[in-house]
Coordinates of C-alpha atoms and ligand atoms in Angstrom, one line a residue:
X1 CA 2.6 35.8 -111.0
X2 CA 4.8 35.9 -114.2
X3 CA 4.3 39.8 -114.2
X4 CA 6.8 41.2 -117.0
X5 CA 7.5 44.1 -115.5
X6 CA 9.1 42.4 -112.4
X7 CA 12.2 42.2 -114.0
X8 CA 14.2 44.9 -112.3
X9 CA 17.6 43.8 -112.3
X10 CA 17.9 43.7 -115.6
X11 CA 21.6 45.5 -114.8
X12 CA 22.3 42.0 -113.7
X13 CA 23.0 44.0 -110.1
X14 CA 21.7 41.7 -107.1
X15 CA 18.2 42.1 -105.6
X16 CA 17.9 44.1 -102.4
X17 CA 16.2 42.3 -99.8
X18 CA 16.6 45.2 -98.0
X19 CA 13.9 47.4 -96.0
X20 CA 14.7 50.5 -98.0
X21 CA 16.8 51.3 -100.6
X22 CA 15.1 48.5 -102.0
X23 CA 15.4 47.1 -105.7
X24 CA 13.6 49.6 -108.0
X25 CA 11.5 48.7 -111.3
X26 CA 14.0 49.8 -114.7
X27 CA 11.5 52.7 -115.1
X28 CA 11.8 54.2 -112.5
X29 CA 15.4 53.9 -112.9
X30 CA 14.7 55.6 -116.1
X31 CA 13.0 58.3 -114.9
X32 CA 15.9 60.0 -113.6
X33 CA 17.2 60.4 -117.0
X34 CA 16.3 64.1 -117.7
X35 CA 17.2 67.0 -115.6
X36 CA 14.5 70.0 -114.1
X37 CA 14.7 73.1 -112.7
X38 CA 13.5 73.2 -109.4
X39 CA 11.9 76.7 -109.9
X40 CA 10.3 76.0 -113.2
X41 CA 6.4 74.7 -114.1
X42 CA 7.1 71.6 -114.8
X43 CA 8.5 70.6 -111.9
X44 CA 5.8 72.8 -109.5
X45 CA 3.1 70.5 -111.5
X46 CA 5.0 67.4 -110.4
X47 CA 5.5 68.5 -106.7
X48 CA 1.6 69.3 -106.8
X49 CA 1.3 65.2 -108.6
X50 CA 3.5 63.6 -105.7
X51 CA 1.4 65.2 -102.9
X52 CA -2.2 64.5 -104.5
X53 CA -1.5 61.2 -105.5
X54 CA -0.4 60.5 -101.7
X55 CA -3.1 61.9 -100.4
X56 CA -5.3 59.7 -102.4
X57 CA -3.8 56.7 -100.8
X58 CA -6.0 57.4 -97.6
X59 CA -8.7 56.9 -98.9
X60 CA -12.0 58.7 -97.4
X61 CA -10.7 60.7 -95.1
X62 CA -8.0 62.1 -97.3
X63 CA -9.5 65.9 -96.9
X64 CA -8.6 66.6 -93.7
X65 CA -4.6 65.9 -94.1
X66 CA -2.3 67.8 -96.6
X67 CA 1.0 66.3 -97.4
X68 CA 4.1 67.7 -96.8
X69 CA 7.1 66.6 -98.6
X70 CA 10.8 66.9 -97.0
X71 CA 14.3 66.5 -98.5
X72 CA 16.3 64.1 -96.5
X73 CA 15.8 60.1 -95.3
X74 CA 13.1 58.8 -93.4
X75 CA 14.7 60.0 -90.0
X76 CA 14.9 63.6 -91.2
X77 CA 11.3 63.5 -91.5
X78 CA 10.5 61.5 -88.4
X79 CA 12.7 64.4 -86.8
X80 CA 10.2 67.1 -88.4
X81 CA 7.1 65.5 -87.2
X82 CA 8.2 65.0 -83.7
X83 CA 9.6 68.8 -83.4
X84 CA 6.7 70.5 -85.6
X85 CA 3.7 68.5 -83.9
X86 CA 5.1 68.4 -80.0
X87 CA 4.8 71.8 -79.0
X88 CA 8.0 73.0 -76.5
X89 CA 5.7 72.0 -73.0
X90 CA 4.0 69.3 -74.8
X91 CA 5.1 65.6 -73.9
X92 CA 5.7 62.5 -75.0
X93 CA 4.8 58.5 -74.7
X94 CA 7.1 56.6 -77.0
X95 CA 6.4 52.9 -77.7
X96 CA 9.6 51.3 -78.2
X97 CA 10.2 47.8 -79.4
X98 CA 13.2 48.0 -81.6
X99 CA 15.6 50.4 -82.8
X100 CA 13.3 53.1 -84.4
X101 CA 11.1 53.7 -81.2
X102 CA 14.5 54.0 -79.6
X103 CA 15.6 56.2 -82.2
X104 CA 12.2 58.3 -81.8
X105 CA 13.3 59.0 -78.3
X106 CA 16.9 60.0 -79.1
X107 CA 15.6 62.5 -81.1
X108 CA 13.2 63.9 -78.4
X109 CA 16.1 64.2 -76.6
X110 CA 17.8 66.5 -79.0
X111 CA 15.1 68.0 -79.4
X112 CA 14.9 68.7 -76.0
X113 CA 11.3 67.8 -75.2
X114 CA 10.1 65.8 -72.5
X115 CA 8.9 62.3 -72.8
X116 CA 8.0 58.6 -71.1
X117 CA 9.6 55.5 -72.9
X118 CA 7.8 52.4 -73.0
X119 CA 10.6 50.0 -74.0
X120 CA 8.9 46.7 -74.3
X121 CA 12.5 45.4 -75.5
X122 CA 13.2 43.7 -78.8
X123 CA 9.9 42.8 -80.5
X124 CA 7.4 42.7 -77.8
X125 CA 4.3 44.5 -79.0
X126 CA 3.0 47.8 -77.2
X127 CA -0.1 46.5 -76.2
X128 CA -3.8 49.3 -75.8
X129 CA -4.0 48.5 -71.9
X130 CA -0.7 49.6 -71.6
X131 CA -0.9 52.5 -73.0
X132 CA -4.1 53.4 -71.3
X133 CA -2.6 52.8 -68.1
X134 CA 0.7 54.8 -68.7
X135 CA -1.6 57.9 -70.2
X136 CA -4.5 57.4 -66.3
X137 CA -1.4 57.4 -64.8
X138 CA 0.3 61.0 -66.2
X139 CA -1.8 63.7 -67.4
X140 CA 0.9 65.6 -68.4
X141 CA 1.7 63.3 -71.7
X142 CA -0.2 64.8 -74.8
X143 CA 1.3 63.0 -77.6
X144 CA 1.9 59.2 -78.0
X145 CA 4.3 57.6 -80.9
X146 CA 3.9 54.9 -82.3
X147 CA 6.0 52.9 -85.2
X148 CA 3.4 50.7 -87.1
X149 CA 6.2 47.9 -88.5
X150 CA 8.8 48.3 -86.1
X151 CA 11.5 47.2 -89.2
X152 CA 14.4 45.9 -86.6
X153 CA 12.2 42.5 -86.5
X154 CA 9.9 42.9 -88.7
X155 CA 7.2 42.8 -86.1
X156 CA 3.6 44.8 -87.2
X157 CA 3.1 46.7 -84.1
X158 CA -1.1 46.4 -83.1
X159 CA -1.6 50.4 -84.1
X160 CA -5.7 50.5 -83.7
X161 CA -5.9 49.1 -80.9
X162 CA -2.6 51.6 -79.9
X163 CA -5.0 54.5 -81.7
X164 CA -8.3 53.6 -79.4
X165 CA -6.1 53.8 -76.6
X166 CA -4.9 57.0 -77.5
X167 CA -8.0 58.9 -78.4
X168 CA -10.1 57.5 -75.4
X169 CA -7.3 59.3 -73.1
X170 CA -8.0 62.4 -74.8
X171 CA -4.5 62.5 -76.6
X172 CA -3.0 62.6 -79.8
X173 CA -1.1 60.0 -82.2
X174 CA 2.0 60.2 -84.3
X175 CA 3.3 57.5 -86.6
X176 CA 6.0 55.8 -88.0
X177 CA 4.9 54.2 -91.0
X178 CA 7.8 54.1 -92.9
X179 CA 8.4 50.8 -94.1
X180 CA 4.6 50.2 -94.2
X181 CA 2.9 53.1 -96.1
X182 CA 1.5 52.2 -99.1
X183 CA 1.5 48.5 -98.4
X184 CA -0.8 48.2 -95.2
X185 CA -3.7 50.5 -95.0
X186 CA -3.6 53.3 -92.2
X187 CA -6.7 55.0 -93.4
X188 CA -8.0 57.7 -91.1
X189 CA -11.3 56.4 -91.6
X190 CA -10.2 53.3 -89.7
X191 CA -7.2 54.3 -87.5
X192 CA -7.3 58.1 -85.8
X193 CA -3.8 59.4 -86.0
X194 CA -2.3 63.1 -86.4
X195 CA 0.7 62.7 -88.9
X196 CA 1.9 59.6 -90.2
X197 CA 5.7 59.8 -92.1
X198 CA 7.2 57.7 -94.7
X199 CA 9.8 57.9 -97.2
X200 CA 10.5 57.5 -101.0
X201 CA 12.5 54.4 -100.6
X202 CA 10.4 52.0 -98.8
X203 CA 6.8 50.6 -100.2
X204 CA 6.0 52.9 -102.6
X205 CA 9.4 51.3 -104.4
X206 CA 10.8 55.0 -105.1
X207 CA 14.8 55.8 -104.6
X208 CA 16.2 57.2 -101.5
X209 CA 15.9 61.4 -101.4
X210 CA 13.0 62.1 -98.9
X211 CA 10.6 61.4 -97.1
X212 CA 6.7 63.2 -96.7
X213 CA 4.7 63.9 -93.7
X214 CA 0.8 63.1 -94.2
X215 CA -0.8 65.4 -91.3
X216 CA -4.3 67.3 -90.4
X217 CA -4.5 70.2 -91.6
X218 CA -5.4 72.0 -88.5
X219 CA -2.3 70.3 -86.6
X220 CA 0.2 71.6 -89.7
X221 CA -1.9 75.0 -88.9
X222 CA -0.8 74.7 -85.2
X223 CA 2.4 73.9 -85.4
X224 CA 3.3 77.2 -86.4
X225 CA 6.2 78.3 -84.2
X226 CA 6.7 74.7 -82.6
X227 CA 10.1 73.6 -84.4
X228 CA 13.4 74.7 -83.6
X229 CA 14.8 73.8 -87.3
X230 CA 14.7 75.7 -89.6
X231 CA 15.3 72.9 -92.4
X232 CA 13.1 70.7 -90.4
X233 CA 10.0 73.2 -89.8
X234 CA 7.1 71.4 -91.3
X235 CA 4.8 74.2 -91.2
X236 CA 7.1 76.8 -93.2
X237 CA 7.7 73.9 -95.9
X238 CA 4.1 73.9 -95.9
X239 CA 2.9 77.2 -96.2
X240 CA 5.6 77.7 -98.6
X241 CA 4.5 75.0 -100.8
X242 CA 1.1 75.8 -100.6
X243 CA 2.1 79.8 -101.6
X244 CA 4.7 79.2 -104.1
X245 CA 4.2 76.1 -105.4
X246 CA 7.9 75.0 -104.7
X247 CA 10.4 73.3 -101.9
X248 CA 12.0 75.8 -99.6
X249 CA 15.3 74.4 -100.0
X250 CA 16.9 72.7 -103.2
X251 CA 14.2 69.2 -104.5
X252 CA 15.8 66.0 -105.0
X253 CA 14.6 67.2 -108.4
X254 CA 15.4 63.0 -110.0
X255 CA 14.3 61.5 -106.8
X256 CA 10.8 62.8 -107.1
X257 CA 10.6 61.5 -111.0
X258 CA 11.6 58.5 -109.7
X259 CA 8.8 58.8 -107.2
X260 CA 6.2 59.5 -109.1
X261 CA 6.9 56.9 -111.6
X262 CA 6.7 54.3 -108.4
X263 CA 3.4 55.9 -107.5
X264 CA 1.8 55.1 -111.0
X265 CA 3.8 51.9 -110.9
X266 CA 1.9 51.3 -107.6
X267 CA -1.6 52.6 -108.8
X268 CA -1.2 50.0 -111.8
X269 CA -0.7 47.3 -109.7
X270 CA -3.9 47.7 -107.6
X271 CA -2.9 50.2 -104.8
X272 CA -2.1 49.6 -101.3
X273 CA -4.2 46.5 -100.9
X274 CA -2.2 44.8 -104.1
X275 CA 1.0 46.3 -102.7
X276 CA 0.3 44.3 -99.7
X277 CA -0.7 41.2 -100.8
X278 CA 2.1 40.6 -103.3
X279 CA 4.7 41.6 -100.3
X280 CA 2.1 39.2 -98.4
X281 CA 2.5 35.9 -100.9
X282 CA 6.6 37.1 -101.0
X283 CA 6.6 36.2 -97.2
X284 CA 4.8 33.3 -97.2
X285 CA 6.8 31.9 -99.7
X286 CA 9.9 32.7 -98.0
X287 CA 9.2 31.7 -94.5
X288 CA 7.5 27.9 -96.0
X289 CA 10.8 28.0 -98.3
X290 CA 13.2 28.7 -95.3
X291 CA 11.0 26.6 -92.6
X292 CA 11.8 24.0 -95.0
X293 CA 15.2 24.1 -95.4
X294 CA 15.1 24.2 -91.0
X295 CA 15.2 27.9 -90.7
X296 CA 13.2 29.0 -87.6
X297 CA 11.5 32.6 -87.2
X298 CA 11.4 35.0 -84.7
X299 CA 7.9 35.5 -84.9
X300 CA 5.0 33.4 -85.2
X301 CA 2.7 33.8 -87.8
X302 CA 0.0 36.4 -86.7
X303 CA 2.6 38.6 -85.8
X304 CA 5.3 38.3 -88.9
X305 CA 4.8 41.2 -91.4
X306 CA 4.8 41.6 -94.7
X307 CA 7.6 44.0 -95.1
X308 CA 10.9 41.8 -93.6
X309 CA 11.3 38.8 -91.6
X310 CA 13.8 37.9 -88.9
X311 CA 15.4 34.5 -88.7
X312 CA 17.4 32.9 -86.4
X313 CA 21.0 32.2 -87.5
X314 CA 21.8 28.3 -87.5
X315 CA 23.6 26.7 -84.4
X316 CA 25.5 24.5 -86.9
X317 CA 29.2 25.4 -85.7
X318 CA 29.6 25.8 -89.5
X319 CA 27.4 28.5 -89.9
X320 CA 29.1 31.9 -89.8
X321 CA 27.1 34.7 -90.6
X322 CA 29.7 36.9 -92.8
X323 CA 30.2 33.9 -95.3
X324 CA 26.7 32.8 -95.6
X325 CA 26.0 36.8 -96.4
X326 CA 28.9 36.6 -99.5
X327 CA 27.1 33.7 -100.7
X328 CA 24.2 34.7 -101.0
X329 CA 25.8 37.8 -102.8
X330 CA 27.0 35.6 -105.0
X331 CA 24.1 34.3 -106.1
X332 CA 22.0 38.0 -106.5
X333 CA 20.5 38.3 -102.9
X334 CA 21.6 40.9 -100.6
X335 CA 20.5 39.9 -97.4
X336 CA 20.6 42.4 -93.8
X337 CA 22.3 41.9 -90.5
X338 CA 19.6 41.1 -87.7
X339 CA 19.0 43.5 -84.5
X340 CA 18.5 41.2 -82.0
X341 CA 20.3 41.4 -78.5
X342 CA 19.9 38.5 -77.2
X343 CA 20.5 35.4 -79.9
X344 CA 22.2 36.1 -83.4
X345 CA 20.0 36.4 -86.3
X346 CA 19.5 37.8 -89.7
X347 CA 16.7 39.3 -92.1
X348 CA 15.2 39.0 -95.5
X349 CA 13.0 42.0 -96.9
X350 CA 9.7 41.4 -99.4
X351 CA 9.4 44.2 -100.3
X352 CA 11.0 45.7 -103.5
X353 CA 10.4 44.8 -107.6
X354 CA 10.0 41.1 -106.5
X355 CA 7.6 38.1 -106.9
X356 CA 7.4 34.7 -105.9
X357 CA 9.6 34.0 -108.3
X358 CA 12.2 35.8 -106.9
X359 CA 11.6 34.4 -103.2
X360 CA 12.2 30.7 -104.2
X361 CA 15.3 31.7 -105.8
X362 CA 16.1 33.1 -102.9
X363 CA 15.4 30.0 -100.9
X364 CA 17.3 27.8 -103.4
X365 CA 20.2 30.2 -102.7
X366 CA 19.9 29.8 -98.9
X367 CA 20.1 25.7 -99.4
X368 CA 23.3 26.0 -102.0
X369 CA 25.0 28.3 -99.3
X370 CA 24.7 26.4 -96.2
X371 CA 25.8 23.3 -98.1
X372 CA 29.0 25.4 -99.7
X373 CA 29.6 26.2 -96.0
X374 CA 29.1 22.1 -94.6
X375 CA 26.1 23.7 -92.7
X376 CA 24.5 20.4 -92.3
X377 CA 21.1 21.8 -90.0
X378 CA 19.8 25.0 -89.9
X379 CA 18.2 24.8 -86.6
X380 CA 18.4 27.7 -84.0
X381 CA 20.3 27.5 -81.0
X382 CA 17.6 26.7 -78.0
X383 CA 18.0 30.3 -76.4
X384 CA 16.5 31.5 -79.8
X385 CA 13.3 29.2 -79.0
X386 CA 12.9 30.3 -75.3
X387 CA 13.6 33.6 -77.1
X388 CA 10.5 33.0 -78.7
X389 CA 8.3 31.3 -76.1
X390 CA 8.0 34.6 -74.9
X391 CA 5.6 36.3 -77.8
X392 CA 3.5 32.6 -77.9
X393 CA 2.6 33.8 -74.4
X394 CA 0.7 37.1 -76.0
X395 CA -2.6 37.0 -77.4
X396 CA -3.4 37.1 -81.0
X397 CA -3.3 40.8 -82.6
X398 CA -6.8 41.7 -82.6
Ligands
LIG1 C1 13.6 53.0 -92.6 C2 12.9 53.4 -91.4 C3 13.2 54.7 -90.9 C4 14.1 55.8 -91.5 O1 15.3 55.4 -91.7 P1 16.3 56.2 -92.6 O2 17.5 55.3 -92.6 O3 16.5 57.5 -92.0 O4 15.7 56.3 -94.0 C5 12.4 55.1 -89.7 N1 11.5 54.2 -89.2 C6 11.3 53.0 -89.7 C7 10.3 52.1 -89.0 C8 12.0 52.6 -90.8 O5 11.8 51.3 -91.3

């Protein structure tokens, strides 16, 4: 794709293969350049834009949700779902296989309600049996959580066959789709859920600022009373939106110009499915690229999504993680630490104001900096392939 408008950093800053703040198109940069008053028309008509035009990206069954924008980062918002939707006696199953599902629990805790962890460790999927057998086995549980790509490896979590487990229990699904919206479809037509939550700096390629909750209506209804935040309180944001027109508290007034720049950006380029599929062709570039050069990944194919992908770090007693990362720097890449317990490891993100193009660069860079460094073989260590062995086991997402 030799797509003009891909040329984002024209400010000659480096690209951010980074899961959010990611590298922005120079338009949406640009349209920050003017300033609004929160209270004032113009800006009510753009709040009233932002939450349409998200609505619209699901699809069918878009008119029984409302969205419900929040100031804040992603976790603010994943705070106000979990405190707005879980009533005070209501309880939780949280599917864990990375940090976020972990983090989803901490904040249960602070929130004080009460909840079951399924910690299925690093990247192991949450599988449907499971969860059907957890929810038979505890009546008590009436919500389950789920985080659709679970961003600490990259892994896309199997969240219809999660949803079907969920609904034929009789309960109710929350999601964490924040570094997947408007680049995978989650439409409600396909996949039951409750509430899904993303934010403005992840695939719809906005800058950070906050984040929006897309929810049924009758569950933003319910949740009346539910939240012990007053800043976090989905349903008063809400109502008050839907009365007045306006944000209870003060708008990232530039962060939501930005934001609805991305979202015509993101219309232009063919929606979620064109999102995807130019993330898609940004991973497979990479990964043949870097499986090339003797890079190995964590995952195997059927699992690796589109968003960011995990590789193991080199064996090469060369290799040290900090120099390779300056390197790279050099070059225009910004590359992220990996999460992994057990063997060291690193990611690269796809998604962003990036093509192809961009991804081979980004391999060429990787070759130049291990041969700067004397790295002379980039293959893992072989606890990073045991490591592995352990997913190959697991049947194929369905
Ligand atoms: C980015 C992200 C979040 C939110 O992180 P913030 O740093 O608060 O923006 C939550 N869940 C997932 C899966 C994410 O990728």
């Amino acid at each position: 794709m030799s797509d003009n408008r891909l040329k984002a950093p024209q400010l000659g800053e480096p690209y951010l293969l980074t899961p959010g703040p990611l590298t922005t198109s120079f338009t949406v940069k640009e349209a920050m350049l003017r300033d609004w008053g929160s209270w004032d028309d113009d800006f009510r008509a753009m709040t009233r834009d932002l939450r349409e035009r998200l609505l619209a990206l699901l699809g069918e069954g878009k008119d029984a949700f409302d969205c419900v924008p929040l100031q804040g980062s992603g976790t603010f918002v994943v705070e106000a779902m979990l405190g707005s939707f879980i009533p005070k006696d209501g309880k939780a199953l949280v599917l864990a296989n990375g940090a976020y599902g972990k983090r989803a629990a901490q904040t249960l805790d602070y929130l004080g309600r009460d909840y079951t962890l399924l910690d299925k460790g690093d990247y192991l999927p949450p599988r449907g049996p499971e969860v059907t057998q957890i929810l038979s086995e505890d009546p008590a549980i009436t919500h389950v959580i789920a985080i659709h790509c679970e961003t600490s490896s990259g892994i896309l979590n199997p969240i219809k066959e999660i949803s079907e487990a969920t609904y034929a229990a009789g309960r109710k699904l929350l999601v964490d789709s924040m570094s997947a919206f408007g680049a995978i479809e989650l439409k409600p037509e396909d996949i039951r859920y409750e509430a899904v939550v993303s934010s403005a700096n992840k695939c719809i390629e906005g800058v950070p600022g906050f984040g929006f909750v897309l929810a049924r209506k009758d569950e933003l209804e319910a949740a009346k009373g539910n939240s012990n935040s007053l800043s976090l309180d989905l349903h008063a944001q809400w109502a008050h939106m839907n009365k007045t027109g306006q944000w209870r508290f003060t708008p990232p007034t530039h962060v939501v110009a930005a934001f609805i720049q991305a979202l015509k950006e993101h219309r232009a380029e063919g929606g979620v499915r064109a999102r995807g599929a130019r993330y898609a062709n940004n991973r497979d570039v990479l990964v043949a690229g870097m499986r090339e050069l003797g890079f190995e990944t964590l995952l195997d194919n059927q699992w690796l999504s589109p968003i960011i992908v995990t590789f193991f770090c080199p064996e090469h007693e060369n290799f040290d993680f900090t120099q390779f990362y300056d390197l790279m720097k050099k070059k225009g890449f910004i590359i992220y630490p990996g999460k992994l317990t057990v063997v060291d490891s690193f990611r690269v993100g796809c998604i962003g104001q990036m093509d192809e193009h961009v991804m081979r660069d980004v391999v060429v860079a990787a070759s130049e900096s291990l041969s700067e460094l004397g790295v002379t073989s980039a293959a893992p260590p072989a606890a990073a392939l045991k490591e592995r062995a352990a997913l190959a086991a697991w049947p194929v997402q369905p």
